[in-house]
mmCIF file of C-alpha atoms and ligand atoms in Angstrom:
data_model
loop_
_atom_site.group_PDB
_atom_site.id
_atom_site.type_symbol
_atom_site.label_atom_id
_atom_site.label_comp_id
_atom_site.label_asym_id
_atom_site.label_seq_id
_atom_site.Cartn_x
_atom_site.Cartn_y
_atom_site.Cartn_z
ATOM 1 C CA UNK V 12 117.887 106.770 70.798
ATOM 2 C CA UNK V 13 115.858 105.454 67.930
ATOM 3 C CA UNK V 14 112.140 106.088 67.505
ATOM 4 C CA UNK V 15 110.096 102.889 68.113
ATOM 5 C CA UNK V 16 108.623 102.974 64.600
ATOM 6 C CA UNK V 17 111.984 102.769 62.838
ATOM 7 C CA UNK V 18 112.686 99.396 61.188
ATOM 8 C CA UNK V 19 115.852 97.482 62.067
ATOM 9 C CA UNK V 20 117.173 97.629 58.512
ATOM 10 C CA UNK V 21 117.563 101.397 58.669
ATOM 11 C CA UNK V 22 120.127 100.949 61.431
ATOM 12 C CA UNK V 23 122.264 98.988 58.980
ATOM 13 C CA UNK V 24 123.107 102.362 57.476
ATOM 14 C CA UNK V 25 125.719 104.049 59.609
ATOM 15 C CA UNK V 26 126.253 107.592 58.388
ATOM 16 C CA UNK V 27 127.991 108.757 61.575
ATOM 17 C CA UNK V 28 131.476 109.164 60.016
ATOM 18 C CA UNK V 29 130.448 111.571 57.307
ATOM 19 C CA UNK V 30 127.943 113.300 59.606
ATOM 20 C CA UNK V 31 130.715 114.163 62.064
ATOM 21 C CA UNK V 32 132.712 115.760 59.251
ATOM 22 C CA UNK V 33 129.767 117.822 58.075
ATOM 23 C CA UNK V 34 128.907 118.863 61.646
ATOM 24 C CA UNK V 35 132.424 120.236 61.988
ATOM 25 C CA UNK V 36 132.210 121.809 58.530
ATOM 26 C CA UNK V 37 128.967 123.613 59.351
ATOM 27 C CA UNK V 38 130.954 125.936 61.641
ATOM 28 C CA UNK V 39 133.474 126.858 58.934
ATOM 29 C CA UNK V 40 133.339 130.256 57.240
ATOM 30 C CA UNK V 41 134.242 130.243 53.527
ATOM 31 C CA UNK V 42 136.084 126.919 53.788
ATOM 32 C CA UNK V 43 138.622 125.735 51.258
ATOM 33 C CA UNK V 44 136.419 122.932 50.095
ATOM 34 C CA UNK V 45 138.225 119.810 48.889
ATOM 35 C CA UNK V 46 135.293 117.546 49.697
ATOM 36 C CA UNK V 47 132.939 118.028 46.760
ATOM 37 C CA UNK V 48 131.958 114.934 44.809
ATOM 38 C CA UNK V 49 130.811 116.648 41.649
ATOM 39 C CA UNK V 50 132.338 118.754 38.849
ATOM 40 C CA UNK V 51 132.872 122.429 39.696
ATOM 41 C CA UNK V 52 131.409 123.664 36.372
ATOM 42 C CA UNK V 53 127.707 124.254 35.782
ATOM 43 C CA UNK V 54 125.609 122.021 33.529
ATOM 44 C CA UNK V 55 126.500 122.849 29.881
ATOM 45 C CA UNK V 56 124.336 125.606 28.339
ATOM 46 C CA UNK V 57 123.123 123.355 25.519
ATOM 47 C CA UNK V 58 121.889 120.804 28.043
ATOM 48 C CA UNK V 59 120.106 123.483 30.072
ATOM 49 C CA UNK V 60 118.433 124.790 26.907
ATOM 50 C CA UNK V 61 117.255 121.316 25.930
ATOM 51 C CA UNK V 62 115.921 120.840 29.451
ATOM 52 C CA UNK V 63 114.008 124.143 29.400
ATOM 53 C CA UNK V 64 112.629 123.354 25.950
ATOM 54 C CA UNK V 65 111.349 119.981 27.138
ATOM 55 C CA UNK V 66 109.672 121.597 30.139
ATOM 56 C CA UNK V 67 108.102 124.344 27.958
ATOM 57 C CA UNK V 68 106.831 121.754 25.517
ATOM 58 C CA UNK V 69 105.030 120.011 28.357
ATOM 59 C CA UNK V 70 107.211 116.915 28.453
ATOM 60 C CA UNK V 71 106.761 116.816 32.205
ATOM 61 C CA UNK V 72 104.665 113.722 32.755
ATOM 62 C CA UNK V 73 105.745 110.176 33.604
ATOM 63 C CA UNK V 74 107.605 108.482 30.807
ATOM 64 C CA UNK V 75 107.626 104.765 30.102
ATOM 65 C CA UNK V 76 109.479 103.203 32.992
ATOM 66 C CA UNK V 77 112.411 102.086 30.773
ATOM 67 C CA UNK V 78 112.835 105.617 29.416
ATOM 68 C CA UNK V 79 111.670 107.668 26.417
ATOM 69 C CA UNK V 80 112.109 105.727 23.211
ATOM 70 C CA UNK V 81 114.612 108.080 21.479
ATOM 71 C CA UNK V 82 116.943 107.911 24.487
ATOM 72 C CA UNK V 83 116.674 104.144 24.881
ATOM 73 C CA UNK V 84 117.417 103.784 21.159
ATOM 74 C CA UNK V 85 120.356 106.192 21.409
ATOM 75 C CA UNK V 86 121.822 104.258 24.349
ATOM 76 C CA UNK V 87 121.210 100.933 22.643
ATOM 77 C CA UNK V 88 123.238 102.323 19.711
ATOM 78 C CA UNK V 89 126.023 103.304 22.108
ATOM 79 C CA UNK V 90 126.374 99.774 23.469
ATOM 80 C CA UNK V 91 125.935 98.036 20.093
ATOM 81 C CA UNK V 92 129.708 97.937 19.401
ATOM 82 C CA UNK V 93 130.086 95.552 22.362
ATOM 83 C CA UNK V 94 128.411 92.996 20.112
ATOM 84 C CA UNK V 95 126.497 91.310 22.944
ATOM 85 C CA UNK V 96 123.271 89.959 21.474
ATOM 86 C CA UNK V 97 121.509 89.674 24.801
ATOM 87 C CA UNK V 98 122.485 93.134 26.152
ATOM 88 C CA UNK V 99 119.612 95.504 26.943
ATOM 89 C CA UNK V 100 119.593 99.039 28.344
ATOM 90 C CA UNK V 101 117.154 101.133 30.369
ATOM 91 C CA UNK V 102 117.153 104.629 31.837
ATOM 92 C CA UNK V 103 117.314 105.034 35.629
ATOM 93 C CA UNK V 104 116.981 107.744 38.218
ATOM 94 C CA UNK V 105 120.713 108.399 38.518
ATOM 95 C CA UNK V 106 123.452 105.816 38.779
ATOM 96 C CA UNK V 107 122.412 105.383 42.417
ATOM 97 C CA UNK V 108 118.949 104.322 41.243
ATOM 98 C CA UNK V 109 120.497 101.732 38.938
ATOM 99 C CA UNK V 110 122.726 100.449 41.728
ATOM 100 C CA UNK V 111 119.865 100.076 44.188
ATOM 101 C CA UNK V 112 117.676 98.278 41.651
ATOM 102 C CA UNK V 113 120.533 95.963 40.677
ATOM 103 C CA UNK V 114 121.295 95.007 44.272
ATOM 104 C CA UNK V 115 117.644 94.430 45.156
ATOM 105 C CA UNK V 116 117.217 92.336 42.024
ATOM 106 C CA UNK V 117 120.304 90.174 42.580
ATOM 107 C CA UNK V 118 120.858 89.728 46.317
ATOM 108 C CA UNK V 119 119.135 87.083 48.403
ATOM 109 C CA UNK V 120 119.424 87.403 52.204
ATOM 110 C CA UNK V 121 122.830 86.098 53.283
ATOM 111 C CA UNK V 122 124.422 86.407 49.828
ATOM 112 C CA UNK V 123 127.982 87.689 49.879
ATOM 113 C CA UNK V 124 128.982 90.738 47.866
ATOM 114 C CA UNK V 125 132.657 91.391 47.148
ATOM 115 C CA UNK V 126 133.685 95.060 47.189
ATOM 116 C CA UNK V 127 137.123 96.635 47.061
ATOM 117 C CA UNK V 128 138.338 98.526 50.127
ATOM 118 C CA UNK V 129 138.337 101.578 49.912
ATOM 119 C CA UNK V 130 134.837 101.532 48.398
ATOM 120 C CA UNK V 131 132.166 104.006 47.330
ATOM 121 C CA UNK V 132 130.026 104.343 50.466
ATOM 122 C CA UNK V 133 126.727 103.403 48.853
ATOM 123 C CA UNK V 134 127.934 99.883 47.988
ATOM 124 C CA UNK V 135 128.127 98.888 51.615
ATOM 125 C CA UNK V 136 124.880 100.456 52.760
ATOM 126 C CA UNK V 137 122.728 99.347 49.841
ATOM 127 C CA UNK V 138 124.128 95.806 50.018
ATOM 128 C CA UNK V 139 123.228 95.659 53.706
ATOM 129 C CA UNK V 140 119.724 97.005 53.013
ATOM 130 C CA UNK V 141 119.196 94.307 50.410
ATOM 131 C CA UNK V 142 120.135 91.686 53.023
ATOM 132 C CA UNK V 143 123.578 90.955 51.612
ATOM 133 C CA UNK V 144 126.897 90.618 53.412
ATOM 134 C CA UNK V 145 129.766 92.828 52.318
ATOM 135 C CA UNK V 146 133.084 91.022 51.826
ATOM 136 C CA UNK V 147 135.809 93.672 51.505
ATOM 137 C CA UNK V 148 139.015 93.036 49.588
ATOM 138 C CA UNK V 149 141.911 95.172 50.790
ATOM 139 C CA UNK V 150 143.565 97.091 47.939
ATOM 140 C CA UNK V 151 146.088 99.176 49.922
ATOM 141 C CA UNK V 152 148.628 100.540 49.197
ATOM 142 C CA UNK V 153 148.248 100.926 45.401
ATOM 143 C CA UNK V 154 144.464 100.357 45.145
ATOM 144 C CA UNK V 155 144.819 97.872 42.292
ATOM 145 C CA UNK V 156 142.715 94.709 42.217
ATOM 146 C CA UNK V 157 144.538 91.547 43.246
ATOM 147 C CA UNK V 158 142.543 88.808 41.564
ATOM 148 C CA UNK V 159 144.139 86.064 43.656
ATOM 149 C CA UNK V 160 142.774 87.747 46.755
ATOM 150 C CA UNK V 161 139.329 87.903 45.130
ATOM 151 C CA UNK V 162 139.454 84.219 44.221
ATOM 152 C CA UNK V 163 140.449 83.318 47.792
ATOM 153 C CA UNK V 164 137.415 85.230 49.116
ATOM 154 C CA UNK V 165 134.895 83.380 46.950
ATOM 155 C CA UNK V 166 132.581 80.997 48.829
ATOM 156 C CA UNK V 167 129.394 79.123 47.935
ATOM 157 C CA UNK V 168 127.513 82.241 49.084
ATOM 158 C CA UNK V 169 129.308 84.715 46.800
ATOM 159 C CA UNK V 170 126.726 86.281 44.496
ATOM 160 C CA UNK V 171 128.205 89.455 43.230
ATOM 161 C CA UNK V 172 131.332 91.555 42.743
ATOM 162 C CA UNK V 173 131.152 95.349 42.433
ATOM 163 C CA UNK V 174 133.989 97.045 40.581
ATOM 164 C CA UNK V 175 134.411 100.796 40.106
ATOM 165 C CA UNK V 176 137.057 102.119 37.703
ATOM 166 C CA UNK V 177 137.939 104.992 37.685
ATOM 167 C CA UNK V 178 137.208 104.810 41.384
ATOM 168 C CA UNK V 179 135.745 106.958 44.100
ATOM 169 C CA UNK V 180 137.527 107.655 46.517
ATOM 170 C CA UNK V 181 140.980 106.677 45.185
ATOM 171 C CA UNK V 182 140.861 107.938 41.590
ATOM 172 C CA UNK V 183 142.436 104.634 40.587
ATOM 173 C CA UNK V 184 141.946 103.248 37.097
ATOM 174 C CA UNK V 185 142.129 99.457 37.227
ATOM 175 C CA UNK V 186 144.821 98.056 34.938
ATOM 176 C CA UNK V 187 143.574 96.301 31.839
ATOM 177 C CA UNK V 188 145.188 93.029 32.924
ATOM 178 C CA UNK V 189 143.521 93.126 36.356
ATOM 179 C CA UNK V 190 140.104 93.971 34.914
ATOM 180 C CA UNK V 191 140.417 91.151 32.413
ATOM 181 C CA UNK V 192 141.347 88.666 35.148
ATOM 182 C CA UNK V 193 138.471 89.863 37.321
ATOM 183 C CA UNK V 194 135.944 89.653 34.478
ATOM 184 C CA UNK V 195 137.092 86.140 33.619
ATOM 185 C CA UNK V 196 137.097 85.067 37.252
ATOM 186 C CA UNK V 197 133.482 86.201 37.676
ATOM 187 C CA UNK V 198 132.512 84.322 34.536
ATOM 188 C CA UNK V 199 134.325 81.157 35.619
ATOM 189 C CA UNK V 200 132.561 81.110 38.997
ATOM 190 C CA UNK V 201 129.198 82.297 37.563
ATOM 191 C CA UNK V 202 129.218 85.300 39.857
ATOM 192 C CA UNK V 203 127.448 88.493 38.808
ATOM 193 C CA UNK V 204 129.720 91.456 38.094
ATOM 194 C CA UNK V 205 128.512 95.044 38.445
ATOM 195 C CA UNK V 206 130.749 97.649 36.839
ATOM 196 C CA UNK V 207 130.141 101.206 38.046
ATOM 197 C CA UNK V 208 131.378 103.310 35.134
ATOM 198 C CA UNK V 209 130.147 106.738 36.230
ATOM 199 C CA UNK V 210 133.688 108.230 35.990
ATOM 200 C CA UNK V 211 134.373 106.625 32.585
ATOM 201 C CA UNK V 212 135.045 110.010 30.966
ATOM 202 C CA UNK V 213 137.753 110.927 33.466
ATOM 203 C CA UNK V 214 140.757 108.763 32.507
ATOM 204 C CA UNK V 215 143.980 110.796 32.258
ATOM 205 C CA UNK V 216 146.807 108.359 31.667
ATOM 206 C CA UNK V 217 145.210 105.494 29.768
ATOM 207 C CA UNK V 218 142.092 104.642 27.780
ATOM 208 C CA UNK V 219 138.972 103.652 29.679
ATOM 209 C CA UNK V 220 138.425 99.884 29.749
ATOM 210 C CA UNK V 221 135.249 98.067 30.722
ATOM 211 C CA UNK V 222 135.086 94.463 31.986
ATOM 212 C CA UNK V 223 132.289 93.956 29.427
ATOM 213 C CA UNK V 224 135.143 93.303 26.986
ATOM 214 C CA UNK V 225 135.775 89.952 28.656
ATOM 215 C CA UNK V 226 132.475 89.178 30.354
ATOM 216 C CA UNK V 227 129.230 89.484 28.358
ATOM 217 C CA UNK V 228 127.102 89.253 31.488
ATOM 218 C CA UNK V 229 128.612 92.300 33.196
ATOM 219 C CA UNK V 230 125.934 94.653 34.494
ATOM 220 C CA UNK V 231 127.048 98.216 33.780
ATOM 221 C CA UNK V 232 125.723 101.183 35.722
ATOM 222 C CA UNK V 233 126.456 104.582 34.311
ATOM 223 C CA UNK V 234 125.059 108.100 34.181
ATOM 224 C CA UNK V 235 125.566 111.719 33.250
ATOM 225 C CA UNK V 236 125.942 113.189 36.763
ATOM 226 C CA UNK V 237 129.718 113.517 36.672
ATOM 227 C CA UNK V 238 130.445 113.735 32.941
ATOM 228 C CA UNK V 239 127.935 116.540 32.296
ATOM 229 C CA UNK V 240 127.627 118.017 35.774
ATOM 230 C CA UNK V 241 124.014 116.921 36.033
ATOM 231 C CA UNK V 242 123.987 115.522 39.576
ATOM 232 C CA UNK V 243 120.654 117.120 40.471
ATOM 233 C CA UNK V 244 118.986 116.117 37.235
ATOM 234 C CA UNK V 245 119.106 112.386 38.038
ATOM 235 C CA UNK V 246 119.975 110.708 34.775
ATOM 236 C CA UNK V 247 121.467 107.246 34.907
ATOM 237 C CA UNK V 248 121.288 104.133 32.788
ATOM 238 C CA UNK V 249 122.035 100.476 33.122
ATOM 239 C CA UNK V 250 122.788 97.729 30.646
ATOM 240 C CA UNK V 251 123.274 94.020 31.014
ATOM 241 C CA UNK V 252 121.707 90.638 30.301
ATOM 242 C CA UNK V 253 118.097 91.161 29.131
ATOM 243 C CA UNK V 254 116.641 88.901 31.870
ATOM 244 C CA UNK V 255 118.281 90.992 34.626
ATOM 245 C CA UNK V 256 117.346 94.310 33.007
ATOM 246 C CA UNK V 257 113.708 93.215 32.684
ATOM 247 C CA UNK V 258 113.471 92.427 36.406
ATOM 248 C CA UNK V 259 115.176 95.692 37.335
ATOM 249 C CA UNK V 260 112.773 97.598 35.078
ATOM 250 C CA UNK V 261 109.825 95.886 36.766
ATOM 251 C CA UNK V 262 111.129 97.034 40.149
ATOM 252 C CA UNK V 263 111.710 100.555 38.840
ATOM 253 C CA UNK V 264 108.043 100.722 37.821
ATOM 254 C CA UNK V 265 107.067 100.310 41.482
ATOM 255 C CA UNK V 266 109.806 102.413 43.069
ATOM 256 C CA UNK V 267 111.391 105.286 41.137
ATOM 257 C CA UNK V 268 108.746 104.978 38.336
ATOM 258 C CA UNK V 269 111.033 106.646 35.773
ATOM 259 C CA UNK V 270 113.902 109.113 35.430
ATOM 260 C CA UNK V 271 112.623 112.725 35.238
ATOM 261 C CA UNK V 272 111.217 113.086 31.726
ATOM 262 C CA UNK V 273 112.619 116.575 30.874
ATOM 263 C CA UNK V 274 116.066 115.329 31.909
ATOM 264 C CA UNK V 275 115.752 112.410 29.528
ATOM 265 C CA UNK V 276 115.207 114.803 26.594
ATOM 266 C CA UNK V 277 118.162 116.895 27.752
ATOM 267 C CA UNK V 278 120.269 113.725 27.866
ATOM 268 C CA UNK V 279 119.827 113.324 24.098
ATOM 269 C CA UNK V 280 121.647 116.647 23.670
ATOM 270 C CA UNK V 281 124.230 115.806 26.341
ATOM 271 C CA UNK V 282 125.198 112.570 24.624
ATOM 272 C CA UNK V 283 126.143 114.473 21.447
ATOM 273 C CA UNK V 284 128.670 116.730 23.217
ATOM 274 C CA UNK V 285 132.439 116.566 22.919
ATOM 275 C CA UNK V 286 133.813 116.742 26.465
ATOM 276 C CA UNK V 287 137.533 116.489 25.727
ATOM 277 C CA UNK V 288 138.151 120.040 27.058
ATOM 278 C CA UNK V 289 136.695 119.026 30.411
ATOM 279 C CA UNK V 290 138.996 116.007 30.598
ATOM 280 C CA UNK V 291 142.036 118.153 29.741
ATOM 281 C CA UNK V 292 141.076 120.684 32.401
ATOM 282 C CA UNK V 293 140.663 118.051 35.104
ATOM 283 C CA UNK V 294 143.891 116.342 34.115
ATOM 284 C CA UNK V 295 145.682 119.692 34.566
ATOM 285 C CA UNK V 296 144.055 120.062 38.008
ATOM 286 C CA UNK V 297 145.139 116.545 38.970
ATOM 287 C CA UNK V 298 148.691 117.320 37.852
ATOM 288 C CA UNK V 299 148.744 120.599 39.742
ATOM 289 C CA UNK V 300 147.635 119.081 43.040
ATOM 290 C CA UNK V 301 149.727 115.920 42.777
ATOM 291 C CA UNK V 302 152.878 117.761 41.662
ATOM 292 C CA UNK V 303 152.615 120.503 44.275
ATOM 293 C CA UNK V 304 151.799 118.464 47.367
ATOM 294 C CA UNK V 305 155.006 117.741 49.233
ATOM 295 C CA UNK V 306 155.531 115.349 52.104
ATOM 296 C CA UNK V 307 152.615 113.088 51.131
ATOM 297 C CA UNK V 308 152.396 109.563 49.784
ATOM 298 C CA UNK V 309 149.914 109.394 46.895
ATOM 299 C CA UNK V 310 148.965 106.319 44.886
ATOM 300 C CA UNK V 311 146.274 105.983 42.230
ATOM 301 C CA UNK V 312 144.744 109.229 41.028
ATOM 302 C CA UNK V 313 144.863 108.402 37.321
ATOM 303 C CA UNK V 314 141.146 109.044 36.927
ATOM 304 C CA UNK V 315 137.930 110.528 38.396
ATOM 305 C CA UNK V 316 138.662 113.763 40.337
ATOM 306 C CA UNK V 317 139.889 112.388 43.635
ATOM 307 C CA UNK V 318 143.191 111.703 45.314
ATOM 308 C CA UNK V 319 143.311 109.333 48.279
ATOM 309 C CA UNK V 320 146.316 110.465 50.258
ATOM 310 C CA UNK V 321 148.118 108.808 53.161
ATOM 311 C CA UNK V 322 148.270 111.045 56.225
ATOM 312 C CA UNK V 323 151.819 112.194 57.077
ATOM 313 C CA UNK V 324 150.896 111.921 60.769
ATOM 314 C CA UNK V 325 147.890 110.839 62.866
ATOM 315 C CA UNK V 326 144.860 108.864 61.778
ATOM 316 C CA UNK V 327 142.669 110.051 58.927
ATOM 317 C CA UNK V 328 140.167 111.372 61.460
ATOM 318 C CA UNK V 329 142.823 113.249 63.467
ATOM 319 C CA UNK V 330 144.360 114.754 60.359
ATOM 320 C CA UNK V 331 140.979 115.873 58.995
ATOM 321 C CA UNK V 332 140.058 117.437 62.335
ATOM 322 C CA UNK V 333 143.288 119.471 62.243
ATOM 323 C CA UNK V 334 142.656 120.438 58.588
ATOM 324 C CA UNK V 335 139.177 121.690 59.446
ATOM 325 C CA UNK V 336 140.730 123.866 62.169
ATOM 326 C CA UNK V 337 142.826 125.388 59.385
ATOM 327 C CA UNK V 338 139.681 125.953 57.305
ATOM 328 C CA UNK V 339 140.312 123.091 54.856
ATOM 329 C CA UNK V 340 137.547 120.553 54.310
ATOM 330 C CA UNK V 341 138.633 117.011 53.386
ATOM 331 C CA UNK V 342 137.092 113.596 54.126
ATOM 332 C CA UNK V 343 138.711 110.975 56.412
ATOM 333 C CA UNK V 344 139.518 107.621 54.831
ATOM 334 C CA UNK V 345 137.454 105.605 57.315
ATOM 335 C CA UNK V 346 134.265 106.905 55.688
ATOM 336 C CA UNK V 347 135.240 104.691 52.714
ATOM 337 C CA UNK V 348 137.247 101.963 54.378
ATOM 338 C CA UNK V 349 137.867 99.665 57.325
ATOM 339 C CA UNK V 350 141.085 101.552 58.013
ATOM 340 C CA UNK V 351 141.659 105.173 58.972
ATOM 341 C CA UNK V 352 145.039 105.987 57.440
ATOM 342 C CA UNK V 353 144.169 108.251 54.506
ATOM 343 C CA UNK V 354 142.030 111.219 53.489
ATOM 344 C CA UNK V 355 140.169 112.045 50.287
ATOM 345 C CA UNK V 356 140.760 115.180 48.254
ATOM 346 C CA UNK V 357 138.417 116.237 45.486
ATOM 347 C CA UNK V 358 140.193 118.578 43.077
ATOM 348 C CA UNK V 359 136.980 119.542 41.267
ATOM 349 C CA UNK V 360 137.525 123.212 42.168
ATOM 350 C CA UNK V 361 138.801 126.454 40.683
ATOM 351 C CA UNK V 362 142.554 127.109 40.559
ATOM 352 C CA UNK V 363 142.579 129.552 43.481
ATOM 353 C CA UNK V 364 140.914 126.990 45.763
ATOM 354 C CA UNK V 365 143.412 124.352 44.687
ATOM 355 C CA UNK V 366 146.318 126.691 45.488
ATOM 356 C CA UNK V 367 144.942 127.552 48.919
ATOM 357 C CA UNK V 368 144.234 123.891 49.752
ATOM 358 C CA UNK V 369 147.661 122.673 48.647
ATOM 359 C CA UNK V 370 149.333 125.379 50.735
ATOM 360 C CA UNK V 371 147.411 124.376 53.867
ATOM 361 C CA UNK V 372 148.185 120.681 53.355
ATOM 362 C CA UNK V 373 151.891 121.325 52.787
ATOM 363 C CA UNK V 374 152.084 123.392 55.967
ATOM 364 C CA UNK V 375 150.335 120.602 57.865
ATOM 365 C CA UNK V 376 152.775 117.976 56.538
ATOM 366 C CA UNK V 377 155.720 120.135 57.530
ATOM 367 C CA UNK V 378 154.364 120.843 61.008
ATOM 368 C CA UNK V 379 154.413 117.123 61.852
ATOM 369 C CA UNK V 380 151.187 117.312 63.836
HETATM 370 N N1 PMP N 430 128.925 105.689 41.827
HETATM 371 C C1 PMP N 430 129.979 106.393 42.258
HETATM 372 C C2 PMP N 430 131.308 105.722 42.323
HETATM 373 C C3 PMP N 430 129.815 107.729 42.661
HETATM 374 O O1 PMP N 430 130.878 108.426 43.112
HETATM 375 C C4 PMP N 430 128.528 108.322 42.606
HETATM 376 C C5 PMP N 430 128.283 109.756 43.046
HETATM 377 N N2 PMP N 430 129.051 110.235 44.062
HETATM 378 C C6 PMP N 430 127.460 107.537 42.149
HETATM 379 C C7 PMP N 430 127.695 106.230 41.757
HETATM 380 C C8 PMP N 430 126.049 108.052 42.101
HETATM 381 O O2 PMP N 430 125.846 109.063 41.176
HETATM 382 P P1 PMP N 430 124.439 109.518 40.645
HETATM 383 O O3 PMP N 430 123.395 108.805 41.418
HETATM 384 O O4 PMP N 430 124.395 110.994 40.824
HETATM 385 O O5 PMP N 430 124.392 109.140 39.183
#
């Protein structure tokens, strides 16, 4: 029963799927945890030192809402090679902050927002909160974008497409050809395109590609949470057409105010780091899990740190329930999708955990339910 003060819009967020999983997980002792959506390493020492230095130097107050000038300039430099004259950047409170501001800035009530199923959970909930209507495009079984399906879903109400490559929860990197077609389709129909590039660093089998290459008006949301293991430090950024960025910045002034100032100084250090070792390590983890699972159908998984695996028996929910009984924590596919046929693995863990998890899953596949 809801409290009488609660507004209707809050009920548009249905967190029951994930809550059920975490309720079950709360009873587990030392679980083999394959559910974690962040890197397993701590924030790099150099970043922590820069953060402490900023705090000690008293850089703890509000910053300008668009971000401290050195960071904005540094990010502007980063996007300069795109060669888009009208592209502007600002610093946000995490990628989630950027996403929320973008949706509130772009969506009118009743506008349709195209997302790819399976999706990152926030897309659905934040679109609903902004008064939009989610239009899911099915990407099973290979999780690649079928642009013809997108074109067929476009109506006079379509306002926005959200694309996420590499993707959560499938780990899929969209092919260059599909991204190009999608970017051009959005441009042709004058539909806004948001590209969530938070897993940009984690591409194992091909180079990262952004739809900005083919569509100057793409709104990119990005951040350091996953690349630098800074999820609690809340550092995101967003770049796109200056007119959109200005309205988003105005809204930030009256909502998040700014990203934490010490974190912004630490980000200057983070952006200078070479993270190729991290990518190699996660690629090896991906290979280990994918090569050692037997009796499972796996597609995608060429990026991020997730595998979205088809259950060998039962629904996603049934399979996850059985896994939790065996002390393995995974997430059922219906948390991210209209269908309940898969489960999500995060392999952002140490080697021992990966070995234990793979063993449990292989036993489960063999047992046949
Ligand atoms: N986008 C995707 C696809 C994600 O997986 C996440 C984090 N799970 C975010 C955005 C939000 O990240 P943050 O707000 O920490 O930058």
